[in-house]
Every structure is written in C-alpha cells, then in structure tokens.
XYZ file of C-alpha atoms in Angstrom:
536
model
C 5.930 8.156 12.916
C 5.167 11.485 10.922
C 8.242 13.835 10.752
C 8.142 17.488 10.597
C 10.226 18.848 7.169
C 10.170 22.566 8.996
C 14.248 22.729 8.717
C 14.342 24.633 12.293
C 11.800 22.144 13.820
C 13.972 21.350 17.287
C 12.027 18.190 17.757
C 10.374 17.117 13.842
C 9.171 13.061 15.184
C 5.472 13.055 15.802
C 3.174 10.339 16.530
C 1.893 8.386 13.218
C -1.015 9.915 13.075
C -0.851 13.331 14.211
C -2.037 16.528 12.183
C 0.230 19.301 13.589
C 3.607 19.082 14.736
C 3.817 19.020 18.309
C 7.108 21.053 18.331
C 6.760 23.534 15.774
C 3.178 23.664 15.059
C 3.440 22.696 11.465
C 1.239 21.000 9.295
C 2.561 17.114 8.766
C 0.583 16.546 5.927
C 2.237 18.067 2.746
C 0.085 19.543 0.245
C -2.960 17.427 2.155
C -1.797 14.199 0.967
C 2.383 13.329 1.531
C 2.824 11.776 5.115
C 7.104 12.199 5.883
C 7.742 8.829 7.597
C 11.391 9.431 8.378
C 14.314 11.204 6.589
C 16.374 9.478 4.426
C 19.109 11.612 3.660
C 20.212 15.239 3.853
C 23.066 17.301 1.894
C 23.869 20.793 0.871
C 20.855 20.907 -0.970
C 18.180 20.145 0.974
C 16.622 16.661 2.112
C 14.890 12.895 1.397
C 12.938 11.510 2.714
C 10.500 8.271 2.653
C 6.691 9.249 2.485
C 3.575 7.725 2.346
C 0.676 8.658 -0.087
C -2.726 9.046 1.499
C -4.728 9.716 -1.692
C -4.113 7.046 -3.813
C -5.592 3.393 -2.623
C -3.147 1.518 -0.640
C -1.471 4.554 0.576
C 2.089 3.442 -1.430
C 5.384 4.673 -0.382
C 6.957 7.564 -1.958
C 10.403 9.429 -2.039
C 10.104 13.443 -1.441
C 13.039 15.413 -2.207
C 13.209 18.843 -0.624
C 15.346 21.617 -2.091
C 16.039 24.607 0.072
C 17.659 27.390 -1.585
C 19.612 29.052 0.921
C 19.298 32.824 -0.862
C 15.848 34.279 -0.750
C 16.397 37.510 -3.233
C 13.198 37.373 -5.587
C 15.279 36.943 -8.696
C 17.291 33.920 -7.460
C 14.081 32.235 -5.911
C 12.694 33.006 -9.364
C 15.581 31.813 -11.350
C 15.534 28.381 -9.000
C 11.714 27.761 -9.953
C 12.862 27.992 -13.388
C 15.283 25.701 -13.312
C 13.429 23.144 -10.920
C 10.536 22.853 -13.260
C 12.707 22.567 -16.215
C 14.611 19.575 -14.675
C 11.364 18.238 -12.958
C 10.287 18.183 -16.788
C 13.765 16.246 -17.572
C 12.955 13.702 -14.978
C 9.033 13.095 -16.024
C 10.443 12.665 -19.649
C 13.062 9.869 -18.772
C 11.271 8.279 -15.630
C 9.544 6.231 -18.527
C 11.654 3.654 -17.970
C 11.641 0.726 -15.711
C 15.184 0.821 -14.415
C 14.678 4.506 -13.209
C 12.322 5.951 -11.058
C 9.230 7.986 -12.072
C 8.626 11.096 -11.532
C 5.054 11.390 -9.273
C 4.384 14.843 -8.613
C 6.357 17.992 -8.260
C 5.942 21.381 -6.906
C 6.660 24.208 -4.496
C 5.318 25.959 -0.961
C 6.859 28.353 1.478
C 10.038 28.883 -1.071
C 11.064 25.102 -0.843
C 10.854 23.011 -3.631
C 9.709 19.123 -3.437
C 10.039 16.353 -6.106
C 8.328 13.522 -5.470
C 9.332 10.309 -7.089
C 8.872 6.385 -6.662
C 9.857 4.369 -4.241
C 12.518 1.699 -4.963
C 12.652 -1.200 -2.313
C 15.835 -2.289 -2.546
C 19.653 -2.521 -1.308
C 22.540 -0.529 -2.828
C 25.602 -2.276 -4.349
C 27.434 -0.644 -2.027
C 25.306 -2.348 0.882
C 25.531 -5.896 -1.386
C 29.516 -5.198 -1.007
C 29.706 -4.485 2.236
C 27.327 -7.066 3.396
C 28.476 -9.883 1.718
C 32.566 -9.412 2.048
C 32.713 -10.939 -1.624
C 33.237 -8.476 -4.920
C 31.863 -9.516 -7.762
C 33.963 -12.056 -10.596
C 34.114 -10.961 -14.117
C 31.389 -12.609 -15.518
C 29.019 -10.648 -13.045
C 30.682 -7.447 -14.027
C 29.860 -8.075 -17.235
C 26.355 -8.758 -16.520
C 26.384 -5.777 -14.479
C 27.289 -4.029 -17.658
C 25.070 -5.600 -19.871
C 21.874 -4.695 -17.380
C 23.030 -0.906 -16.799
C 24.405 -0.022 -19.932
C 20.866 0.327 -22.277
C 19.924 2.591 -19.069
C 22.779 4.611 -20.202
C 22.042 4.760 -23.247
C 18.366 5.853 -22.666
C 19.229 8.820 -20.592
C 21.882 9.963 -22.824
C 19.421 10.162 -25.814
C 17.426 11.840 -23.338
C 19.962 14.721 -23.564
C 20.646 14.073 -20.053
C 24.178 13.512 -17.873
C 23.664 11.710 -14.984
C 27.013 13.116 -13.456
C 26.661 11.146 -10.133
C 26.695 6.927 -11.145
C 28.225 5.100 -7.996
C 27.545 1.956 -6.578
C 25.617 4.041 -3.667
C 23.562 5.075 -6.076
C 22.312 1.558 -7.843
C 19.786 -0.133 -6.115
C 18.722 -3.838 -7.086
C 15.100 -4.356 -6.485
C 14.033 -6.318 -4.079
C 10.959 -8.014 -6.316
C 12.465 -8.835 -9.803
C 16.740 -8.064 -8.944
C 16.881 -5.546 -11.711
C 19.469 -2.360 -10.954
C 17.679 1.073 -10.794
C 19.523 3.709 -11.151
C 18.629 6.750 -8.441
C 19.205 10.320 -7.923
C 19.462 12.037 -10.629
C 21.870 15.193 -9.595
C 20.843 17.606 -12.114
C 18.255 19.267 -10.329
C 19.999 19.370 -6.925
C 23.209 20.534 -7.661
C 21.732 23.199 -10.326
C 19.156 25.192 -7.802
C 22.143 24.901 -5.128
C 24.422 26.572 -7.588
C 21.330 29.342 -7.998
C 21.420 29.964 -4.255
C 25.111 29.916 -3.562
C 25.850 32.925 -6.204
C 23.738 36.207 -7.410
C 25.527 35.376 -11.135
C 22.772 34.372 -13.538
C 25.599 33.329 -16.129
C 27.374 31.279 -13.198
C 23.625 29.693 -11.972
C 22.944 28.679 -15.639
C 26.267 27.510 -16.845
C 27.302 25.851 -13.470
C 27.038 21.762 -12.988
C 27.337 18.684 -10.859
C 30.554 17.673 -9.766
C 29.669 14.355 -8.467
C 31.514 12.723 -6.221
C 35.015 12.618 -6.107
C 36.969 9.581 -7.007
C 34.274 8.791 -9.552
C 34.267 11.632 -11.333
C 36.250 12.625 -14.005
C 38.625 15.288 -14.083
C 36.375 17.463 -17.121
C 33.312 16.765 -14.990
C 35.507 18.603 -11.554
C 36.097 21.157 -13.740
C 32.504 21.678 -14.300
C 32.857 20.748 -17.733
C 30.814 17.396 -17.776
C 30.036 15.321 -21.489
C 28.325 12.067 -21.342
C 31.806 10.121 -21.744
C 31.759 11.461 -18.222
C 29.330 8.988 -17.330
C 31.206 6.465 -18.740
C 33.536 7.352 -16.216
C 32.124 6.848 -13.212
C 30.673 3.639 -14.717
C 34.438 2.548 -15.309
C 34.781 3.104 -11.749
C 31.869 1.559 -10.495
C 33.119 -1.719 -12.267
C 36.299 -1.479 -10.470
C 34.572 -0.967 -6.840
C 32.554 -3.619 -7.852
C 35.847 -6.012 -8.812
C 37.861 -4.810 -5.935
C 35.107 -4.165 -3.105
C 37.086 -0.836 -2.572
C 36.471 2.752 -3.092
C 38.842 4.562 -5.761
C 39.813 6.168 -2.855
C 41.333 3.054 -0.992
C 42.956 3.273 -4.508
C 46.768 4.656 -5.989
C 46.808 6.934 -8.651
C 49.857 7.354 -10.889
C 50.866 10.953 -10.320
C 52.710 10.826 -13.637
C 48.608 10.665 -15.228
C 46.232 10.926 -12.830
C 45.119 7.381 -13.914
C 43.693 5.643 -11.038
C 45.749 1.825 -10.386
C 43.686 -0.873 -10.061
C 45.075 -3.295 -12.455
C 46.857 -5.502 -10.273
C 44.146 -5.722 -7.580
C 41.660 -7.400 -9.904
C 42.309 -10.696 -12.157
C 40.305 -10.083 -15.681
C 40.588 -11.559 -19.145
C 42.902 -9.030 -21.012
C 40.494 -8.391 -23.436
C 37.819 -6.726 -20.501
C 40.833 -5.244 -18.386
C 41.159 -3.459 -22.273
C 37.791 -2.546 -21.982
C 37.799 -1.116 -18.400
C 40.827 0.405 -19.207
C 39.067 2.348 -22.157
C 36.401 3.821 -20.034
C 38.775 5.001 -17.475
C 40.802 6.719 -19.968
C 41.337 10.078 -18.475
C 41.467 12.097 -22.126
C 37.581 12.253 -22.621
C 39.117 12.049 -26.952
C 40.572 8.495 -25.895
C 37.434 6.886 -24.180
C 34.808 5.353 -24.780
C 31.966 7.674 -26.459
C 28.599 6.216 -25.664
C 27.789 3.341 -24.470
C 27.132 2.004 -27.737
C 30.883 2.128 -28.123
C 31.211 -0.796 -25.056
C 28.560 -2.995 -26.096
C 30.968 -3.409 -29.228
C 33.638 -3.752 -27.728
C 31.606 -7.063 -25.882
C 29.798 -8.099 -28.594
C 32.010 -10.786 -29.313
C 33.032 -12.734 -25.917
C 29.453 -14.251 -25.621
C 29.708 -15.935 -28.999
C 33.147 -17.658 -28.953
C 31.842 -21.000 -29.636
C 29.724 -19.911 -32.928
C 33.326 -17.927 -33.846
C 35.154 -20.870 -32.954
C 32.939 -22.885 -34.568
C 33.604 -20.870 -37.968
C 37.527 -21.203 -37.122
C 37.296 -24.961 -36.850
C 35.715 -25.483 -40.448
C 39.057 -24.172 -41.674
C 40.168 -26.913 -43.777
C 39.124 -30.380 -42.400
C 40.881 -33.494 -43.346
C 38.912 -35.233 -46.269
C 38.269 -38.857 -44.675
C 37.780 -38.192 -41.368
C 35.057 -37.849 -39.213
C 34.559 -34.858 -36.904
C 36.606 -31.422 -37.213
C 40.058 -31.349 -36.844
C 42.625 -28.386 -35.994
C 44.502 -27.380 -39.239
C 48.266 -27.401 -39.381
C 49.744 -24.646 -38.341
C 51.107 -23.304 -41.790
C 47.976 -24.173 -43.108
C 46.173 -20.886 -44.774
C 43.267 -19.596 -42.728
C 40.161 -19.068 -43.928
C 39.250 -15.749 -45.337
C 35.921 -15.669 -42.785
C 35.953 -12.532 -41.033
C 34.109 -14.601 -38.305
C 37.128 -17.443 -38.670
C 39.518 -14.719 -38.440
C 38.259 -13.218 -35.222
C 37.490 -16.270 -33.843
C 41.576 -17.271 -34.040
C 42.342 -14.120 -33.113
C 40.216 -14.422 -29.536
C 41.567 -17.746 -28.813
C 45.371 -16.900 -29.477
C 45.079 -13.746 -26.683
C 43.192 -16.198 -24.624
C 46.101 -18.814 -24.871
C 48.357 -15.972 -24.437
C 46.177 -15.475 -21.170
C 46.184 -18.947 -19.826
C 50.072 -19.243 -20.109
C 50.606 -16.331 -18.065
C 48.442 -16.151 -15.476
C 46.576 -19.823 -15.687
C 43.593 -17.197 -14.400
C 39.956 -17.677 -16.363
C 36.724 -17.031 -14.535
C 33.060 -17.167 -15.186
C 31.881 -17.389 -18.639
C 34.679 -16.222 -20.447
C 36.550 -19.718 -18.761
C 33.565 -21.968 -19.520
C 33.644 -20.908 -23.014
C 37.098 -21.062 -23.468
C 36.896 -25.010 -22.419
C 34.365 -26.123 -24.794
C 36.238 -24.255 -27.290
C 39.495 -26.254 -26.726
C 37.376 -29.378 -26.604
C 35.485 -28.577 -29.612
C 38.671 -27.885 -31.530
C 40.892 -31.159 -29.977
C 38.093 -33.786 -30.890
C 37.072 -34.697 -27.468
C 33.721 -35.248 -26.524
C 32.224 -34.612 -23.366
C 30.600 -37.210 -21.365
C 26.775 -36.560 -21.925
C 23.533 -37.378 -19.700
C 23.495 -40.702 -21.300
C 27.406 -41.576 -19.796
C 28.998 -42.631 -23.160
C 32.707 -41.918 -23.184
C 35.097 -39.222 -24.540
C 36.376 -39.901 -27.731
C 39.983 -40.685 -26.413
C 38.052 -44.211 -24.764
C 38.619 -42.600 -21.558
C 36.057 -42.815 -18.760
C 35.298 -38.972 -17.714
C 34.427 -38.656 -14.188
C 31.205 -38.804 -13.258
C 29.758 -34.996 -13.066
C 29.167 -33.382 -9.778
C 25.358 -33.512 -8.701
C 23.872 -30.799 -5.849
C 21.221 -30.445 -4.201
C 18.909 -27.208 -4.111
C 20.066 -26.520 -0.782
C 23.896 -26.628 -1.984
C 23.317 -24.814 -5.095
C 22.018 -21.514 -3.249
C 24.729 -21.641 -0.749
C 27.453 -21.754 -2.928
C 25.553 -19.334 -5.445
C 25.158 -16.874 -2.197
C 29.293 -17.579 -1.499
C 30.199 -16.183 -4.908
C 30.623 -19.377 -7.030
C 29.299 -18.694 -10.481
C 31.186 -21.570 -12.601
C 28.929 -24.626 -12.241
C 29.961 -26.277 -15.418
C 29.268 -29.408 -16.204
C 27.103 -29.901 -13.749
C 24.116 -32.411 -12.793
C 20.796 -30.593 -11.479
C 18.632 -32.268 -13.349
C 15.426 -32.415 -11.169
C 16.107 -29.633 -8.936
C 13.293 -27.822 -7.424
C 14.173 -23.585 -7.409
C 11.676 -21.308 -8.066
C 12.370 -17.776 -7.646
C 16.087 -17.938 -7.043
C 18.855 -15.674 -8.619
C 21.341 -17.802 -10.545
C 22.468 -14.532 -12.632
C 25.444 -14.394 -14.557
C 25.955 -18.111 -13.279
C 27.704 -20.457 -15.971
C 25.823 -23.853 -16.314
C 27.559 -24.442 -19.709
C 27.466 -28.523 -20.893
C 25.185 -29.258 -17.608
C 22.267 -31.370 -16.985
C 19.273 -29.530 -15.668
C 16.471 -31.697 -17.229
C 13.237 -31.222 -15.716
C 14.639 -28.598 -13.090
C 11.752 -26.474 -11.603
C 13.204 -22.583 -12.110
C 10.189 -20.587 -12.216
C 10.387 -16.955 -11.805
C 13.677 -17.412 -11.254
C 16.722 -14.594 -12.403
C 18.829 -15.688 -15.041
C 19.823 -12.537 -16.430
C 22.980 -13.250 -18.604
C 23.330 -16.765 -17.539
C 25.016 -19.051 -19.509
C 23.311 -22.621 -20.718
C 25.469 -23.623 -23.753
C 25.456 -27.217 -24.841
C 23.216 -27.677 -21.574
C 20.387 -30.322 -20.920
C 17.261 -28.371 -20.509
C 14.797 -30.441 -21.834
C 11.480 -30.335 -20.164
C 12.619 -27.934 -17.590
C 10.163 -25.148 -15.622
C 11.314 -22.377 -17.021
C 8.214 -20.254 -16.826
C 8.508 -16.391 -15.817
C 11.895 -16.492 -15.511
C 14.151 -13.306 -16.199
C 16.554 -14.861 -19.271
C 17.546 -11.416 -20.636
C 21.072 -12.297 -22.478
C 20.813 -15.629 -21.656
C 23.709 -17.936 -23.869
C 21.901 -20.996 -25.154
C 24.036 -21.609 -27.777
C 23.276 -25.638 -28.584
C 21.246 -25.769 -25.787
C 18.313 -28.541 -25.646
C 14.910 -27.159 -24.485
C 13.041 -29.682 -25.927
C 9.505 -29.473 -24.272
C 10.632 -27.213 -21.924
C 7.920 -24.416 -20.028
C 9.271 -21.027 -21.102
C 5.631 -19.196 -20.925
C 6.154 -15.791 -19.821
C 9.825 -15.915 -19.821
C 11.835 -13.006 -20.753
C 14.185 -14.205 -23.391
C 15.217 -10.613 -24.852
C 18.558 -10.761 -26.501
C 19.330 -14.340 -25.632
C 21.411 -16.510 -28.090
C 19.558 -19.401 -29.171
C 21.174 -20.012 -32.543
C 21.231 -23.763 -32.612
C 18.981 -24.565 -29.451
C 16.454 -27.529 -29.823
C 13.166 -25.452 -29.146
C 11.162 -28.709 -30.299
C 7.927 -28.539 -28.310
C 9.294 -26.008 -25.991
C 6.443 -23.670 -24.907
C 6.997 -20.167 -26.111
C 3.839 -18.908 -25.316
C 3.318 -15.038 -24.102
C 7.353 -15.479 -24.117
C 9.498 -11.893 -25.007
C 12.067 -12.733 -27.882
C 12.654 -9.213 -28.838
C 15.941 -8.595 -30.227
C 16.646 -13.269 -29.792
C 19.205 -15.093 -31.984
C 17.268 -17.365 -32.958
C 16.157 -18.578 -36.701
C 12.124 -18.517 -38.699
C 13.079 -22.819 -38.179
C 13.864 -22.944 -34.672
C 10.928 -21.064 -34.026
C 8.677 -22.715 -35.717
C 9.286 -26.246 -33.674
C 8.194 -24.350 -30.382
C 4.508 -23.216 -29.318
C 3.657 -19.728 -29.787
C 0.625 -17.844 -29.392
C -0.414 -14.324 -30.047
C 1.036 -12.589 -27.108
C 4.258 -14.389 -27.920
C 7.104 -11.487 -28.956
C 8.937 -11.842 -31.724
C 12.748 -10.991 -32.021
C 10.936 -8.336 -34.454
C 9.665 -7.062 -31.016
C 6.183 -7.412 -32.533
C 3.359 -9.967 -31.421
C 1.328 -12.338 -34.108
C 3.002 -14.061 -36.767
C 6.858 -13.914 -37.754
C-alpha cells in the first residue's frame, strides 16, 4: 500500500505501486525516493510513519517523521526551520550510536518538515509487558539498567535531554535483543511550541513536557535538567517491576512521591537506589548516570568482597577459611570492610522478608557457603564437607530451559546443562552460578549480564554470543569457543581461560589479569580490555 501524507487527503491508501494519489491527486513518492507504507503514529505535532527507500539497493525500511506547524506567518515558519535543522543536527550528531537510531536524511517541502530516520524492528517494553503478563525480577532490572544506562550517558554528553524515556519508547531489537531508545522529543515538541505562540522568547525558551506520570515535576514546569531523565528512568524501572503505569500508582499527597514500594519485592540496597532516582528534589537525586553505576558497582562482585572479608584472621592449623569470632577485629581492607557491611544488610534482608531473587540471591548463597566451610557438590559428585550427600543437581533439557526462561525463571543455580544444544537463545540476566554447562552449544546466543560464577564451562560453544557484563567470577572455560564473543565489561578475575579461544573476541573494559590472558588464544583482531587490538 502507498499512503498519501496530504493531511486533508479524505481517502490517503493507494495501491502499492501507484504514482499519484487517487483521492487527492498528490504525488506518493516523497522527494522522488520515500514510499509511505502506512502511518505509524500521529500527535499534536504532526505524524510517523513507516517508509520504504527506493534509491538505495534493497529498498530498506525507513521511519519519516512529519512536522506540521499549524501557524503559517513567515517569521514563525522561519523560526521553525531554524530550529528543525538545528535539532536535525542534534540527532545526526548522537545517532552515532548503536542503541539509537540514525539520522538518514532530513528536510522540508510545502511548509512541512520531514526527518527521516532508521528503522528499528522490534517490540516495545511496554508490548513485552503486556504480552507476556510477567514484570520483570530484579536481576533483569538491573540488567535493564546496566544496557540503557551508557545510552544515557552518551546523549547527556551530547548536551542533549531526552525528556520523553518510557517503556513505550524502548524497543528491543528483534536481531541481536539490544534496547534502542526512540523518539527523541526535542524536535517535536520545540517547532510545536513555534506554531502554537507568535513569542520568539516563549518558542526558544519553551520545552518538552513528556508524558505525565514519568515526568518530573521541574520537567512539567518546563524547566527540564538531565536528572530529569533520570526520572523517568526511575519510573520506567518501576513499570517494569510492577507491570503498571505510575498512573495505576498512589502518590503521597504529603510529597508528591509516587508509592510503589510495597508493590515490588527488591534487595534494600536497589529499592535505595530506585528510591534515589525518584527523588522528587532534582538536589537529592541522582546526577548522571555515572552517579547509579556507583551506586551498583558493588552487588556484582560480592564474592571477590566476600572473599577479602573471609581472609580476616584464619585459624593457624586449619585448612580452608573460617568465619572469625565475632569480637574479633576486622580487617582494615576497605574491600573487607564493605564486603561485611553488604552481607550484614543482606542478613538484615533475609530475616525480614526471607525474599532474595536473581543474582543478588545466587550470590548471596555462595557467599554463606564460602564463609561456613561447605563445599558444594561438583561435576565430579564428591561430597560437602559436612560428609553429607548433596542432592543430585537438577538436569533440563533444551526444550525445558526455554520454557521456563520464557515463564520468567531466571535463578537456575546449580544447575546441570552440560551438553545442551541452544544457539541463538536469550538467557539474559539469567543466574547459572555453580552450574554445569560443559560442552553446551550457545552460539550467538544473549547473555547480556548473565551470571556464570564458579560454573562448569569448559569446552562450551560460546562463539558470537552477546556476554556484555557477564559474572564469571571462578568460572572454568577451559577450551571453551569464545571467537567473536562480546565479553565487554565481564568479570573474569579468577576464570580458567586455559586454551579457551579468544580469538576476534571484544574484552574492552574485562576484569581479567596479563596471566589469565595469556593461557587463552588470541589473535590480532582480539580486543583488549585496553579496547585496543594486537598485543597487551
């Protein structure tokens, strides 16, 4: 179908390949080369819709957004131009990235303005909500957070506020899973304010306000910073944790804080963090989102901090690690320090609500069994150290694993999946801490976040896979395929890499040491945690 973008077209669906509209009489080919397929949207501002290029080979799809001024005095049409190519400028500059669309082509005919951008194939998180029934647990919050908050960062350094981040407007793509964040409401909401006042100081001080509920109050008083962003991403967590929209949601009229804490079940250290973002006093929340990645930094390394805590004093004459008295002095590691000071609130957190979920839960476990003395049973079956016989772990099949990975479960500790066969599957933010997954087949698979500590990975397919903040903390990849593999920002601080194959692997930004390294293959298009290819 070819659709007619006159606005006053009575009837704008024409056949596919038709030149003029049969309606109106327009021309359906914009600027000789943009074919309108269907709308996709329509607002104050103007129109989007889904296009198809016939110039460049394969005739890929395109978005076109038209902005119609509603005012046609020279000097606001004028001012509008102005301001369109000065944010279609904005938009070429941070389109350079690949979690945001780029900027194809812009410009303007008969006093309407298009911007023509890239096509994301893809459904909202609103749509994954609504079709799935399930919200999402805290570990995939967190991974949510980890994926969209560099994307944050970018634009903000950009010198540009989104002003409009929603679930609606997050769309994970259909061919690698990673969130894109869309609509950028700068440019719409800035040549509407043009057209709906004469007042040049009104049209060029003027901004978005968003939409409501995930806004914050500075922003609806047109007074938006980038903290305001961190707003609506505060928000977006909770939709996410909840399934509902803020406003299915109380507020307290005392604050005009929105309630949500009682219709989620977090670790108290992220319902801290949450609570941070959503702080209505832009002084009191977080800054940038710098600020949040901080304020994580932490919960993925609790068994390297826990680790540190457990060196505290061990009992000469005995084997193993023991828990110190408790009037016995701590250590004066900062790392030892922190580490007690995680695992107290998290005791504190088990006693009163018995609630842990995801990796925060996983990690807690191996940190009480690293610090008790009890081993766990191991691919070979040897015993714990109390001489009791664990039970045997739970083994699934590559049929079960999906379903119950498509249901919501994430927490597949302890696990047996060794041998599995699952290329391409999403297993992101799931927790496969202390499992067997020897020679499992995950190629091109999405493990963004995922967590493999003290896991069994040797000789496993791992090849193309998406490992971007993968834990691997005392993981064993011996001989495992990890060509291609994006393993940017994993932890693999005391992971066997012995004759794993690192070859055209990312490590930018890896924990990882010079000596693990050196026990894996590498080649020249291997990238070093340096973020630079060749030698170390």
């Amino acid at each position: 179908m070819s659709y007619c973008l006159n606005p006053l077209c009575p009837h704008p669906e024409n056949l596919l390949h038709a030149e003029l509209c049969q309606a109106c009489g327009s021309k359906l080919l914009l600027r000789d080369r943009y074919r309108i397929l269907h709308a996709l949207g329509q607002g104050g501002f103007g129109a989007t819709f889904l296009a198809r290029d016939e110039v460049l080979p394969g005739n890929p799809n395109c978005v076109i957004k038209q902005l119609r001024p509603t005012a046609t005095a020279p000097h606001v049409l004028e001012m509008a131009r102005e301001l369109f190519q000065r944010e279609a400028e904005t938009l070429g500059k941070i389109g350079n990235h690949p979690q945001i669309p780029r900027l194809l082509d812009y410009f303007d005919a008969s006093q309407e303005f298009y911007l023509v951008q890239e096509y994301i194939s893809g459904a909202t998180l609103q749509q994954e909500i609504k079709r799935s029934g399930q919200p999402f647990s805290e570990a995939g919050v967190k991974q949510f957070l980890s994926e969209l908050l560099p994307v944050l960062q970018y634009i903000h350094s950009h010198q540009v506020i989104h002003r409009d981040i929603k679930p609606a407007n997050l769309i994970r793509r259909s061919h690698d899973c990673k969130l894109v964040l869309i609509d950028f409401g700068a440019v719409k909401n800035q040549v509407n304010t043009v057209a709906a006042s004469l007042s040049e100081q009104t049209a060029l001080t003027s901004y978005a306000i968003g939409t409501p509920g995930f806004a914050p109050p500075e922003q609806m008083a047109m007074r938006p910073v980038y903290a305001s962003d961190i707003y609506a991403l505060g928000v977006t967590c909770i939709y996410l944790l909840t399934g509902k929209s803020p406003k299915d949601l109380d507020y307290d009229p005392s604050t005009g804080e929105l309630v949500w804490q009682k219709q989620v079940q977090v670790s108290d250290h992220f319902a801290s963090v949450l609570r941070k973002m959503l702080e209505v006093s832009v002084r009191h929340r977080y800054q940038n989102a710098n600020d949040i990645f901080r304020a994580l930094d932490l919960e993925p390394y609790l068994d390297s901090l826990a680790n540190s805590m457990n060196s505290v004093n061990p009992r000469p004459g005995r084997r193993g690690i023991e828990r110190s008295e408790p009037d016995s002095q701590p250590s004066s590691s900062p790392a030892a320090r922190a580490a007690m000071a995680i695992r107290a609130r998290q005791n504190r957190t088990d006693s009163t609500s018995g609630l842990q979920s995801g990796v925060t839960r996983s990690r807690v476990m191996a940190t009480k069994s690293s610090v008790t003395g009890i081993k766990s049973r191991d691919s070979g079956g040897r015993t714990s150290a109390s001489g009791e016989q664990p039970k045997t772990p739970q083994k699934l099949d590559a049929q079960s694993l999906q379903s119950y990975y498509s249901k919501g479960k994430r927490d597949f500790v302890a696990y047996d999946l060794a041998g599995l066969v699952v290329p391409r599957v999403n297993l992101s933010g799931a927790v496969f801490h202390q499992g067997n997954l020897s020679r499992i087949n995950l190629q091109g698979a999405n493990l963004l976040g995922t967590d493999f500590g003290r896991a069994n990975l040797s000789r496993a397919m791992l090849r193309d896979t998406n490992m971007v903040k993968a834990y691997l903390n005392n993981a064993d990849l011996e001989g495992a395929d990890l060509r291609g593999a994006d393993l940017s920002y994993a932890y693999l601080l005391n992971a066997n890499l012995r004759g794993a194959n690192l070859c055209g692997a990312n490590l930018t930004g890896a924990k990882l040491t010079p000596e693990q390294l050196a026990m894996a293959r590498t080649n020249w298009i291997t990238v070093r945690p340096s973020g630079k290819r060749g030698i170390w």
